[in-house]
Amino acid sequence: MDFAFTRIKGGVGAPQGFLTSAVTCGIKNPAATRLDLALVVSEDACASAGTFTTNRVKAAPVKVSQAHLRQGDLRAIIANSGNANACTGVQGVHDAKTMCAAVAKALGLKRTEIGVCSTGVIGLPMPMMRLEPKIPELVAGLSLKNGGDFAAAILTSDTCAKEVAITLDIDGHRVRIGGCVKGAGMISPSMATMLCFITTDASISSAALRQVVLECVEESFNRITIDGDMSTNDTVLALANGRSGMPPIRRKSPAYKQFRQALGYVMLELAKAVVRDGERVTKFVTVEVKDARTYLDAKKVAEAVCKSALVKSSWNGGDPNWGRIIHAVGYSRARIVEGFVDIHIGGKAACLGGLQAPTPMDELRAVVAQPEFTITISLNQGSADYAMYASDLSREYIEFNRSEYSYW
């Protein structure tokens, strides 16, 4: 990174003027005591932006949040875990709107100023009889110090909360950006299966924020995969309230470039954290595709390799199987020439010119035995590059995902 910043604590609660809260509702299990309902609110009006799942089956909260963004800017977001409120029909949309309306009434805002997100099991109706009575407590608990509770309340199969916050100077003003994310399974590009929330006290127009969010999502959450599945609830929402007092950031300005770098760093750190905390994963693998004819060719190769169950299984077994990698390169539909392909694992040549490289196999095995390593695929046909971040596929992942609905 060619900009100076400092990591700070607080996640979405770190920027000035944002309040957070979280409570226990027992959404998935009435006897559970874990936090499962969260709220973040800006004390000031905000610019806002969002990106959502490209799955044609969209959860009710996705539909409602998209509609609210089309009508104006958001100022608060309510989110729950334990129930996705997906494939729940007209009632699901009504429930999502009810969540927004209850928060809006308590805060003195319009319903359309509230974003709503849900994550959890698909197909079950939202237990509003447990959730709705908790909203007054949720609003009453708003504080400057609950960012960590917010991050914890949105978790499902995650093993830990994932949040990042930084501070930096832009145009002589101290600016903060905070974020948190949940996601551990059903992770695939466009978008990856997760919920991500970004807050910042930078001053930026809604149009510019929407542009920078799209750019940064493309370089972060659209670059990760765990199991190749895409959810019904994927959402990234960003709020910018201008509390830093800086002049408004305009597109194509030096300040925009600096803000883009900072937001890109936060999102990429959160995206990588999702992969590292993937369901029962043991490996974090960076796949770099270099020297492709076009950006699209490089992207096709990276996605084919990162989604291959055979490749991911070999990573889990500590097997430096470059044959599985090159076969995925071949079916990726990218324009490649077999005899031009080089594959390096952890900087060591595994394949040169489409043939076995002379590197001793023990050296390659030592690389893939590590919890994190990089695979570089050089197509040697141009100058386009693309990188993705992926995990292995374990037997434990299969065991974990065999019984999600058994409690029904």
mmCIF file of C-alpha atoms in Angstrom:
data_model
loop_
_atom_site.group_PDB
_atom_site.id
_atom_site.type_symbol
_atom_site.label_atom_id
_atom_site.label_comp_id
_atom_site.label_asym_id
_atom_site.label_seq_id
_atom_site.Cartn_x
_atom_site.Cartn_y
_atom_site.Cartn_z
ATOM 1 C CA MET A 1 0.000 0.000 0.000
ATOM 2 C CA ASP A 2 1.332 3.439 -0.914
ATOM 3 C CA PHE A 3 -0.684 5.333 1.686
ATOM 4 C CA ALA A 4 -0.154 5.748 5.419
ATOM 5 C CA PHE A 5 -2.765 4.447 7.829
ATOM 6 C CA THR A 6 -3.061 3.088 11.355
ATOM 7 C CA ARG A 7 -5.099 0.067 12.436
ATOM 8 C CA ILE A 8 -7.463 0.916 15.274
ATOM 9 C CA LYS A 9 -10.090 -0.938 17.286
ATOM 10 C CA GLY A 10 -13.849 -0.645 17.108
ATOM 11 C CA GLY A 11 -14.943 -2.076 13.762
ATOM 12 C CA VAL A 12 -18.101 -0.361 12.482
ATOM 13 C CA GLY A 13 -18.205 1.670 15.688
ATOM 14 C CA ALA A 14 -14.776 3.236 15.138
ATOM 15 C CA PRO A 15 -15.709 6.155 12.822
ATOM 16 C CA GLN A 16 -17.075 9.262 14.476
ATOM 17 C CA GLY A 17 -20.830 9.578 14.795
ATOM 18 C CA PHE A 18 -21.767 5.895 14.581
ATOM 19 C CA LEU A 19 -23.566 4.056 17.381
ATOM 20 C CA THR A 20 -23.929 0.283 17.612
ATOM 21 C CA SER A 21 -25.880 -2.205 19.677
ATOM 22 C CA ALA A 22 -26.594 -5.944 19.868
ATOM 23 C CA VAL A 23 -29.040 -8.117 21.835
ATOM 24 C CA THR A 24 -30.081 -11.733 22.244
ATOM 25 C CA CYS A 25 -33.399 -12.837 20.726
ATOM 26 C CA GLY A 26 -33.039 -16.602 20.415
ATOM 27 C CA ILE A 27 -33.865 -16.361 16.715
ATOM 28 C CA LYS A 28 -32.616 -19.844 15.820
ATOM 29 C CA ASN A 29 -32.943 -21.376 19.267
ATOM 30 C CA PRO A 30 -35.100 -19.749 21.975
ATOM 31 C CA ALA A 31 -32.814 -21.192 24.656
ATOM 32 C CA ALA A 32 -29.628 -19.734 23.143
ATOM 33 C CA THR A 33 -27.904 -16.835 24.849
ATOM 34 C CA ARG A 34 -25.645 -15.645 22.029
ATOM 35 C CA LEU A 35 -26.122 -12.223 20.451
ATOM 36 C CA ASP A 36 -28.166 -12.492 17.255
ATOM 37 C CA LEU A 37 -29.679 -9.065 16.517
ATOM 38 C CA ALA A 38 -27.548 -5.989 15.791
ATOM 39 C CA LEU A 39 -27.993 -2.344 14.883
ATOM 40 C CA VAL A 40 -25.696 0.403 13.603
ATOM 41 C CA VAL A 41 -26.927 4.006 13.362
ATOM 42 C CA SER A 42 -25.353 7.249 12.215
ATOM 43 C CA GLU A 43 -26.079 10.333 14.288
ATOM 44 C CA ASP A 44 -25.976 12.351 11.057
ATOM 45 C CA ALA A 45 -27.457 11.913 7.595
ATOM 46 C CA CYS A 46 -25.395 9.603 5.390
ATOM 47 C CA ALA A 47 -24.386 8.831 1.874
ATOM 48 C CA SER A 48 -24.919 5.117 1.359
ATOM 49 C CA ALA A 49 -24.158 2.342 -1.104
ATOM 50 C CA GLY A 50 -24.738 -1.377 -1.418
ATOM 51 C CA THR A 51 -23.995 -4.415 -3.525
ATOM 52 C CA PHE A 52 -26.038 -7.595 -3.363
ATOM 53 C CA THR A 53 -26.128 -11.229 -4.389
ATOM 54 C CA THR A 54 -26.480 -11.970 -8.095
ATOM 55 C CA ASN A 55 -28.406 -15.139 -7.248
ATOM 56 C CA ARG A 56 -31.839 -15.003 -8.919
ATOM 57 C CA VAL A 57 -33.304 -16.324 -5.670
ATOM 58 C CA LYS A 58 -32.996 -13.317 -3.378
ATOM 59 C CA ALA A 59 -33.904 -13.182 0.292
ATOM 60 C CA ALA A 60 -36.562 -10.767 1.516
ATOM 61 C CA PRO A 61 -34.081 -8.427 3.267
ATOM 62 C CA VAL A 62 -32.069 -8.141 0.049
ATOM 63 C CA LYS A 63 -35.190 -7.058 -1.844
ATOM 64 C CA VAL A 64 -36.157 -4.566 0.862
ATOM 65 C CA SER A 65 -32.673 -3.034 1.213
ATOM 66 C CA GLN A 66 -32.352 -2.693 -2.566
ATOM 67 C CA ALA A 67 -35.715 -0.931 -2.695
ATOM 68 C CA HIS A 68 -34.757 1.434 0.126
ATOM 69 C CA LEU A 69 -31.479 2.363 -1.570
ATOM 70 C CA ARG A 70 -33.341 3.145 -4.771
ATOM 71 C CA GLN A 71 -35.484 5.626 -2.828
ATOM 72 C CA GLY A 72 -32.625 7.434 -1.102
ATOM 73 C CA ASP A 73 -29.837 7.022 1.415
ATOM 74 C CA LEU A 74 -29.741 4.784 4.476
ATOM 75 C CA ARG A 75 -28.865 5.975 7.963
ATOM 76 C CA ALA A 76 -29.124 2.739 9.945
ATOM 77 C CA ILE A 77 -28.859 -1.011 9.412
ATOM 78 C CA ILE A 78 -30.519 -3.782 11.410
ATOM 79 C CA ALA A 79 -29.101 -7.268 10.953
ATOM 80 C CA ASN A 80 -29.807 -10.684 12.418
ATOM 81 C CA SER A 81 -28.256 -14.134 12.382
ATOM 82 C CA GLY A 82 -29.908 -17.531 12.751
ATOM 83 C CA ASN A 83 -32.550 -17.069 10.053
ATOM 84 C CA ALA A 84 -31.978 -15.932 6.459
ATOM 85 C CA ASN A 85 -35.593 -14.860 5.858
ATOM 86 C CA ALA A 86 -35.125 -16.326 2.371
ATOM 87 C CA CYS A 87 -37.740 -18.203 0.326
ATOM 88 C CA THR A 88 -40.364 -16.995 2.788
ATOM 89 C CA GLY A 89 -42.673 -15.323 0.259
ATOM 90 C CA VAL A 90 -44.818 -12.273 0.897
ATOM 91 C CA GLN A 91 -44.632 -12.804 4.665
ATOM 92 C CA GLY A 92 -40.843 -12.615 4.556
ATOM 93 C CA VAL A 93 -40.929 -9.232 2.815
ATOM 94 C CA HIS A 94 -43.512 -8.023 5.338
ATOM 95 C CA ASP A 95 -41.289 -9.161 8.213
ATOM 96 C CA ALA A 96 -38.223 -7.399 6.782
ATOM 97 C CA LYS A 97 -40.221 -4.195 6.373
ATOM 98 C CA THR A 98 -41.552 -4.576 9.916
ATOM 99 C CA MET A 99 -37.993 -4.777 11.252
ATOM 100 C CA CYS A 100 -37.135 -1.552 9.430
ATOM 101 C CA ALA A 101 -40.327 0.192 10.523
ATOM 102 C CA ALA A 102 -39.788 -0.674 14.180
ATOM 103 C CA VAL A 103 -36.246 0.712 14.135
ATOM 104 C CA ALA A 104 -37.331 3.807 12.207
ATOM 105 C CA LYS A 105 -40.105 4.556 14.697
ATOM 106 C CA ALA A 106 -37.753 4.238 17.661
ATOM 107 C CA LEU A 107 -35.163 6.504 16.025
ATOM 108 C CA GLY A 108 -37.526 9.041 14.488
ATOM 109 C CA LEU A 109 -36.475 8.146 10.940
ATOM 110 C CA LYS A 110 -38.272 7.038 7.787
ATOM 111 C CA ARG A 111 -38.557 3.294 7.176
ATOM 112 C CA THR A 112 -36.696 3.701 3.888
ATOM 113 C CA GLU A 113 -33.676 5.085 5.776
ATOM 114 C CA ILE A 114 -33.139 1.649 7.354
ATOM 115 C CA GLY A 115 -31.282 -1.214 5.695
ATOM 116 C CA VAL A 116 -32.044 -4.773 6.769
ATOM 117 C CA CYS A 117 -29.907 -7.909 6.502
ATOM 118 C CA SER A 118 -30.406 -11.499 7.616
ATOM 119 C CA THR A 119 -28.273 -14.622 7.590
ATOM 120 C CA GLY A 120 -28.892 -18.196 8.628
ATOM 121 C CA VAL A 121 -31.149 -21.052 7.601
ATOM 122 C CA ILE A 122 -33.143 -20.696 4.370
ATOM 123 C CA GLY A 123 -36.863 -21.463 4.172
ATOM 124 C CA LEU A 124 -38.014 -20.889 7.732
ATOM 125 C CA PRO A 125 -40.285 -17.954 8.648
ATOM 126 C CA MET A 126 -38.678 -15.249 10.748
ATOM 127 C CA PRO A 127 -39.671 -15.696 14.426
ATOM 128 C CA MET A 128 -40.968 -12.142 14.770
ATOM 129 C CA MET A 129 -42.627 -12.963 18.093
ATOM 130 C CA ARG A 130 -39.123 -13.224 19.589
ATOM 131 C CA LEU A 131 -37.395 -10.583 17.482
ATOM 132 C CA GLU A 132 -39.778 -7.623 17.417
ATOM 133 C CA PRO A 133 -40.132 -7.182 21.220
ATOM 134 C CA LYS A 134 -36.332 -6.862 21.448
ATOM 135 C CA ILE A 135 -36.050 -3.837 19.165
ATOM 136 C CA PRO A 136 -36.692 -1.234 21.909
ATOM 137 C CA GLU A 137 -33.888 -2.818 23.961
ATOM 138 C CA LEU A 138 -31.680 -2.833 20.858
ATOM 139 C CA VAL A 139 -32.222 0.885 20.266
ATOM 140 C CA ALA A 140 -31.837 1.755 23.965
ATOM 141 C CA GLY A 141 -28.446 0.013 24.005
ATOM 142 C CA LEU A 142 -26.898 2.120 21.234
ATOM 143 C CA SER A 143 -23.393 3.151 22.240
ATOM 144 C CA LEU A 144 -20.028 4.244 20.877
ATOM 145 C CA LYS A 145 -18.403 1.115 22.297
ATOM 146 C CA ASN A 146 -20.406 -1.831 20.958
ATOM 147 C CA GLY A 147 -18.733 -2.413 17.597
ATOM 148 C CA GLY A 148 -17.431 -5.787 18.743
ATOM 149 C CA ASP A 149 -20.896 -6.899 19.847
ATOM 150 C CA PHE A 150 -22.289 -5.953 16.442
ATOM 151 C CA ALA A 151 -19.657 -8.116 14.716
ATOM 152 C CA ALA A 152 -20.407 -11.033 17.046
ATOM 153 C CA ALA A 153 -24.184 -10.850 16.558
ATOM 154 C CA ILE A 154 -24.058 -11.492 12.796
ATOM 155 C CA LEU A 155 -22.082 -14.748 12.978
ATOM 156 C CA THR A 156 -23.500 -18.128 11.930
ATOM 157 C CA SER A 157 -21.017 -20.943 11.294
ATOM 158 C CA ASP A 158 -18.112 -18.524 11.772
ATOM 159 C CA THR A 159 -15.679 -19.371 14.541
ATOM 160 C CA CYS A 160 -14.744 -15.770 15.326
ATOM 161 C CA ALA A 161 -15.799 -12.180 14.773
ATOM 162 C CA LYS A 162 -14.091 -10.447 11.862
ATOM 163 C CA GLU A 163 -13.661 -6.684 11.960
ATOM 164 C CA VAL A 164 -11.160 -4.079 10.744
ATOM 165 C CA ALA A 165 -10.857 -0.343 11.353
ATOM 166 C CA ILE A 166 -8.235 2.147 10.190
ATOM 167 C CA THR A 167 -7.527 5.838 10.483
ATOM 168 C CA LEU A 168 -5.696 8.030 7.967
ATOM 169 C CA ASP A 169 -5.362 11.655 6.865
ATOM 170 C CA ILE A 170 -7.156 12.828 3.708
ATOM 171 C CA ASP A 171 -6.961 16.504 2.694
ATOM 172 C CA GLY A 172 -5.595 17.328 6.138
ATOM 173 C CA HIS A 173 -8.505 15.733 7.974
ATOM 174 C CA ARG A 174 -8.430 12.626 10.131
ATOM 175 C CA VAL A 175 -10.723 10.013 8.567
ATOM 176 C CA ARG A 176 -11.796 6.651 9.949
ATOM 177 C CA ILE A 177 -13.115 3.604 8.108
ATOM 178 C CA GLY A 178 -14.513 0.610 9.971
ATOM 179 C CA GLY A 179 -15.995 -2.658 8.865
ATOM 180 C CA CYS A 180 -17.085 -6.117 9.910
ATOM 181 C CA VAL A 181 -18.043 -9.231 8.004
ATOM 182 C CA LYS A 182 -19.593 -12.644 8.508
ATOM 183 C CA GLY A 183 -19.170 -15.576 6.192
ATOM 184 C CA ALA A 184 -17.808 -19.070 6.478
ATOM 185 C CA GLY A 185 -19.710 -21.264 4.031
ATOM 186 C CA MET A 186 -21.487 -20.845 0.681
ATOM 187 C CA ILE A 187 -18.662 -18.594 -0.501
ATOM 188 C CA SER A 188 -18.248 -17.871 -4.209
ATOM 189 C CA PRO A 189 -17.561 -14.783 -6.319
ATOM 190 C CA SER A 190 -20.317 -12.436 -7.561
ATOM 191 C CA MET A 191 -20.797 -11.977 -4.666
ATOM 192 C CA ALA A 192 -19.250 -14.159 -2.046
ATOM 193 C CA THR A 193 -21.724 -15.415 0.541
ATOM 194 C CA MET A 194 -21.411 -12.994 3.370
ATOM 195 C CA LEU A 195 -22.729 -9.882 5.018
ATOM 196 C CA CYS A 196 -20.355 -6.927 5.212
ATOM 197 C CA PHE A 197 -20.966 -3.557 6.823
ATOM 198 C CA ILE A 198 -18.741 -0.516 6.275
ATOM 199 C CA THR A 199 -18.917 2.806 8.108
ATOM 200 C CA THR A 200 -16.819 5.909 7.576
ATOM 201 C CA ASP A 201 -16.803 9.509 8.755
ATOM 202 C CA ALA A 202 -15.418 10.650 5.396
ATOM 203 C CA SER A 203 -17.473 13.120 3.394
ATOM 204 C CA ILE A 204 -18.404 11.700 -0.011
ATOM 205 C CA SER A 205 -21.426 11.948 -2.292
ATOM 206 C CA SER A 206 -23.730 8.964 -2.704
ATOM 207 C CA ALA A 207 -22.754 8.647 -6.367
ATOM 208 C CA ALA A 208 -19.036 8.615 -5.584
ATOM 209 C CA LEU A 209 -19.520 6.195 -2.677
ATOM 210 C CA ARG A 210 -21.483 3.799 -4.861
ATOM 211 C CA GLN A 211 -18.747 3.874 -7.470
ATOM 212 C CA VAL A 212 -15.921 3.248 -5.010
ATOM 213 C CA VAL A 213 -17.845 0.463 -3.248
ATOM 214 C CA LEU A 214 -18.418 -1.318 -6.574
ATOM 215 C CA GLU A 215 -14.732 -1.016 -7.427
ATOM 216 C CA CYS A 216 -13.546 -2.276 -4.050
ATOM 217 C CA VAL A 217 -16.034 -5.173 -3.899
ATOM 218 C CA GLU A 218 -14.787 -6.347 -7.289
ATOM 219 C CA GLU A 219 -11.243 -6.485 -5.915
ATOM 220 C CA SER A 220 -12.122 -8.139 -2.602
ATOM 221 C CA PHE A 221 -15.347 -10.049 -2.012
ATOM 222 C CA ASN A 222 -15.593 -11.012 -5.680
ATOM 223 C CA ARG A 223 -12.104 -12.535 -5.459
ATOM 224 C CA ILE A 224 -12.759 -15.197 -2.805
ATOM 225 C CA THR A 225 -14.191 -18.693 -2.836
ATOM 226 C CA ILE A 226 -14.519 -21.471 -0.285
ATOM 227 C CA ASP A 227 -16.991 -23.969 -1.701
ATOM 228 C CA GLY A 228 -18.217 -22.367 -4.940
ATOM 229 C CA ASP A 229 -21.782 -21.864 -3.681
ATOM 230 C CA MET A 230 -23.569 -18.516 -3.847
ATOM 231 C CA SER A 231 -26.098 -17.513 -1.195
ATOM 232 C CA THR A 232 -29.450 -15.775 -1.384
ATOM 233 C CA ASN A 233 -28.480 -13.079 1.128
ATOM 234 C CA ASP A 234 -25.089 -11.660 0.099
ATOM 235 C CA THR A 235 -24.899 -7.971 0.955
ATOM 236 C CA VAL A 236 -22.339 -5.204 1.361
ATOM 237 C CA LEU A 237 -23.682 -1.958 2.794
ATOM 238 C CA ALA A 238 -21.620 1.199 3.329
ATOM 239 C CA LEU A 239 -22.533 4.375 5.222
ATOM 240 C CA ALA A 240 -20.562 7.655 5.118
ATOM 241 C CA ASN A 241 -21.670 10.476 7.431
ATOM 242 C CA GLY A 242 -19.041 13.208 6.838
ATOM 243 C CA ARG A 243 -18.425 13.694 10.574
ATOM 244 C CA SER A 244 -14.674 14.118 9.921
ATOM 245 C CA GLY A 245 -15.383 17.621 8.603
ATOM 246 C CA MET A 246 -13.358 17.123 5.441
ATOM 247 C CA PRO A 247 -14.372 18.629 2.077
ATOM 248 C CA PRO A 248 -16.526 16.275 -0.007
ATOM 249 C CA ILE A 249 -14.530 13.648 -1.912
ATOM 250 C CA ARG A 250 -15.104 13.939 -5.639
ATOM 251 C CA ARG A 251 -14.563 11.240 -8.232
ATOM 252 C CA LYS A 252 -11.202 11.295 -10.061
ATOM 253 C CA SER A 253 -9.691 13.551 -7.364
ATOM 254 C CA PRO A 254 -6.514 12.659 -5.389
ATOM 255 C CA ALA A 255 -8.705 12.332 -2.290
ATOM 256 C CA TYR A 256 -10.902 9.792 -4.096
ATOM 257 C CA LYS A 257 -7.840 7.748 -5.015
ATOM 258 C CA GLN A 258 -6.613 7.781 -1.422
ATOM 259 C CA PHE A 259 -10.050 6.888 -0.032
ATOM 260 C CA ARG A 260 -10.364 4.093 -2.588
ATOM 261 C CA GLN A 261 -7.041 2.615 -1.500
ATOM 262 C CA ALA A 262 -8.085 2.772 2.142
ATOM 263 C CA LEU A 263 -11.520 1.257 1.565
ATOM 264 C CA GLY A 264 -9.975 -1.386 -0.680
ATOM 265 C CA TYR A 265 -7.560 -2.348 2.081
ATOM 266 C CA VAL A 266 -10.381 -2.710 4.633
ATOM 267 C CA MET A 267 -12.541 -4.789 2.304
ATOM 268 C CA LEU A 268 -9.696 -7.042 1.183
ATOM 269 C CA GLU A 269 -8.638 -7.691 4.773
ATOM 270 C CA LEU A 270 -12.219 -8.624 5.629
ATOM 271 C CA ALA A 271 -12.541 -10.815 2.522
ATOM 272 C CA LYS A 272 -9.365 -12.717 3.363
ATOM 273 C CA ALA A 273 -10.610 -13.159 6.936
ATOM 274 C CA VAL A 274 -13.734 -14.846 5.556
ATOM 275 C CA VAL A 275 -11.614 -17.424 3.707
ATOM 276 C CA ARG A 276 -9.342 -18.048 6.674
ATOM 277 C CA ASP A 277 -12.414 -18.687 8.833
ATOM 278 C CA GLY A 278 -14.141 -20.841 6.217
ATOM 279 C CA GLU A 279 -16.081 -23.877 7.322
ATOM 280 C CA ARG A 280 -13.524 -26.442 8.455
ATOM 281 C CA VAL A 281 -10.787 -25.130 6.134
ATOM 282 C CA THR A 282 -7.123 -25.825 6.813
ATOM 283 C CA LYS A 283 -5.462 -23.891 3.957
ATOM 284 C CA PHE A 284 -5.514 -20.309 2.686
ATOM 285 C CA VAL A 285 -4.302 -20.264 -0.907
ATOM 286 C CA THR A 286 -3.586 -17.241 -3.093
ATOM 287 C CA VAL A 287 -3.894 -18.056 -6.794
ATOM 288 C CA GLU A 288 -2.188 -15.574 -9.113
ATOM 289 C CA VAL A 289 -2.731 -15.764 -12.859
ATOM 290 C CA LYS A 290 -0.201 -13.763 -14.862
ATOM 291 C CA ASP A 291 0.519 -12.881 -18.471
ATOM 292 C CA ALA A 292 -2.905 -13.780 -19.860
ATOM 293 C CA ARG A 293 -4.164 -12.366 -23.143
ATOM 294 C CA THR A 294 -6.975 -10.488 -21.419
ATOM 295 C CA TYR A 295 -8.286 -9.706 -17.950
ATOM 296 C CA LEU A 296 -11.253 -11.994 -18.623
ATOM 297 C CA ASP A 297 -8.960 -14.899 -19.571
ATOM 298 C CA ALA A 298 -6.970 -14.439 -16.361
ATOM 299 C CA LYS A 299 -10.193 -14.313 -14.332
ATOM 300 C CA LYS A 300 -11.575 -17.482 -15.950
ATOM 301 C CA VAL A 301 -8.410 -19.415 -15.142
ATOM 302 C CA ALA A 302 -8.269 -18.224 -11.536
ATOM 303 C CA GLU A 303 -11.917 -19.070 -10.906
ATOM 304 C CA ALA A 304 -11.645 -22.516 -12.508
ATOM 305 C CA VAL A 305 -8.648 -23.454 -10.387
ATOM 306 C CA CYS A 306 -10.058 -22.018 -7.146
ATOM 307 C CA LYS A 307 -13.431 -23.742 -7.579
ATOM 308 C CA SER A 308 -12.089 -27.163 -8.606
ATOM 309 C CA ALA A 309 -13.041 -29.786 -6.020
ATOM 310 C CA LEU A 310 -10.099 -31.907 -7.162
ATOM 311 C CA VAL A 311 -7.614 -29.074 -6.740
ATOM 312 C CA LYS A 312 -9.047 -28.082 -3.360
ATOM 313 C CA SER A 313 -8.952 -31.698 -2.167
ATOM 314 C CA SER A 314 -5.285 -31.984 -3.100
ATOM 315 C CA TRP A 315 -4.540 -28.833 -1.107
ATOM 316 C CA ASN A 316 -6.228 -30.419 1.888
ATOM 317 C CA GLY A 317 -4.095 -33.526 1.498
ATOM 318 C CA GLY A 318 -0.848 -31.604 1.148
ATOM 319 C CA ASP A 319 -0.461 -32.897 -2.429
ATOM 320 C CA PRO A 320 1.291 -30.466 -4.845
ATOM 321 C CA ASN A 321 -0.726 -31.860 -7.743
ATOM 322 C CA TRP A 322 0.007 -29.464 -10.590
ATOM 323 C CA GLY A 323 -1.744 -31.834 -13.016
ATOM 324 C CA ARG A 324 -5.080 -30.999 -11.398
ATOM 325 C CA ILE A 325 -4.263 -27.322 -11.672
ATOM 326 C CA ILE A 326 -3.406 -27.396 -15.369
ATOM 327 C CA HIS A 327 -6.482 -29.480 -16.178
ATOM 328 C CA ALA A 328 -8.619 -26.756 -14.585
ATOM 329 C CA VAL A 329 -6.714 -24.167 -16.624
ATOM 330 C CA GLY A 330 -7.608 -26.147 -19.732
ATOM 331 C CA TYR A 331 -11.360 -26.285 -19.121
ATOM 332 C CA SER A 332 -11.629 -22.692 -17.910
ATOM 333 C CA ARG A 333 -12.673 -21.521 -21.424
ATOM 334 C CA ALA A 334 -9.792 -19.056 -21.398
ATOM 335 C CA ARG A 335 -7.604 -18.842 -24.482
ATOM 336 C CA ILE A 336 -4.465 -20.732 -23.478
ATOM 337 C CA VAL A 337 -1.686 -22.705 -25.142
ATOM 338 C CA GLU A 338 -0.742 -25.822 -23.199
ATOM 339 C CA GLY A 339 2.940 -25.562 -24.061
ATOM 340 C CA PHE A 340 3.150 -21.994 -22.714
ATOM 341 C CA VAL A 341 1.783 -22.687 -19.215
ATOM 342 C CA ASP A 342 4.110 -22.404 -16.215
ATOM 343 C CA ILE A 343 2.954 -23.217 -12.663
ATOM 344 C CA HIS A 344 4.879 -22.268 -9.543
ATOM 345 C CA ILE A 345 3.906 -23.352 -6.031
ATOM 346 C CA GLY A 346 5.335 -21.169 -3.314
ATOM 347 C CA GLY A 347 7.804 -19.767 -5.856
ATOM 348 C CA LYS A 348 9.048 -23.230 -6.826
ATOM 349 C CA ALA A 349 8.516 -24.484 -10.377
ATOM 350 C CA ALA A 350 6.038 -27.370 -10.584
ATOM 351 C CA CYS A 351 5.278 -27.119 -14.310
ATOM 352 C CA LEU A 352 7.256 -25.398 -17.074
ATOM 353 C CA GLY A 353 5.958 -25.182 -20.598
ATOM 354 C CA GLY A 354 3.138 -27.567 -19.769
ATOM 355 C CA LEU A 355 5.557 -30.254 -18.557
ATOM 356 C CA GLN A 356 6.827 -31.532 -15.207
ATOM 357 C CA ALA A 357 9.481 -29.196 -13.782
ATOM 358 C CA PRO A 358 12.677 -30.622 -12.258
ATOM 359 C CA THR A 359 11.909 -29.328 -8.737
ATOM 360 C CA PRO A 360 12.133 -32.230 -6.231
ATOM 361 C CA MET A 361 8.662 -33.282 -5.136
ATOM 362 C CA ASP A 362 9.631 -33.098 -1.463
ATOM 363 C CA GLU A 363 10.250 -29.356 -1.851
ATOM 364 C CA LEU A 364 6.787 -28.846 -3.315
ATOM 365 C CA ARG A 365 5.186 -30.987 -0.616
ATOM 366 C CA ALA A 366 6.852 -28.842 2.029
ATOM 367 C CA VAL A 367 5.170 -25.771 0.538
ATOM 368 C CA VAL A 368 1.641 -27.180 0.427
ATOM 369 C CA ALA A 369 2.030 -28.550 3.936
ATOM 370 C CA GLN A 370 1.971 -24.949 5.155
ATOM 371 C CA PRO A 371 -1.357 -23.359 6.168
ATOM 372 C CA GLU A 372 -0.857 -20.553 3.625
ATOM 373 C CA PHE A 373 0.874 -20.556 0.254
ATOM 374 C CA THR A 374 0.689 -18.987 -3.229
ATOM 375 C CA ILE A 375 0.202 -20.660 -6.604
ATOM 376 C CA THR A 376 1.312 -18.646 -9.638
ATOM 377 C CA ILE A 377 0.048 -19.633 -13.076
ATOM 378 C CA SER A 378 1.819 -17.898 -15.964
ATOM 379 C CA LEU A 379 0.017 -18.215 -19.311
ATOM 380 C CA ASN A 380 2.786 -16.344 -21.173
ATOM 381 C CA GLN A 381 0.476 -14.895 -23.801
ATOM 382 C CA GLY A 382 -0.014 -11.264 -22.745
ATOM 383 C CA SER A 383 0.101 -8.863 -19.818
ATOM 384 C CA ALA A 384 -3.218 -9.333 -17.985
ATOM 385 C CA ASP A 385 -3.201 -10.503 -14.354
ATOM 386 C CA TYR A 386 -5.832 -11.647 -11.839
ATOM 387 C CA ALA A 387 -5.648 -12.930 -8.259
ATOM 388 C CA MET A 388 -8.074 -14.891 -6.100
ATOM 389 C CA TYR A 389 -8.078 -16.210 -2.536
ATOM 390 C CA ALA A 390 -9.353 -19.713 -1.859
ATOM 391 C CA SER A 391 -9.420 -22.523 0.672
ATOM 392 C CA ASP A 392 -9.081 -26.274 0.630
ATOM 393 C CA LEU A 393 -11.989 -28.730 0.818
ATOM 394 C CA SER A 394 -11.924 -31.034 3.817
ATOM 395 C CA ARG A 395 -13.782 -34.127 4.964
ATOM 396 C CA GLU A 396 -14.825 -32.122 8.000
ATOM 397 C CA TYR A 397 -16.523 -29.578 5.699
ATOM 398 C CA ILE A 398 -18.722 -32.350 4.301
ATOM 399 C CA GLU A 399 -19.546 -33.671 7.759
ATOM 400 C CA PHE A 400 -20.368 -30.181 8.986
ATOM 401 C CA ASN A 401 -22.754 -29.483 6.092
ATOM 402 C CA ARG A 402 -24.607 -32.802 6.126
ATOM 403 C CA SER A 403 -27.047 -31.863 8.847
ATOM 404 C CA GLU A 404 -27.867 -28.141 8.866
ATOM 405 C CA TYR A 405 -31.597 -28.806 8.767
ATOM 406 C CA SER A 406 -31.730 -31.767 11.131
ATOM 407 C CA TYR A 407 -33.069 -29.584 13.959
ATOM 408 C CA TRP A 408 -36.268 -28.922 11.984
#
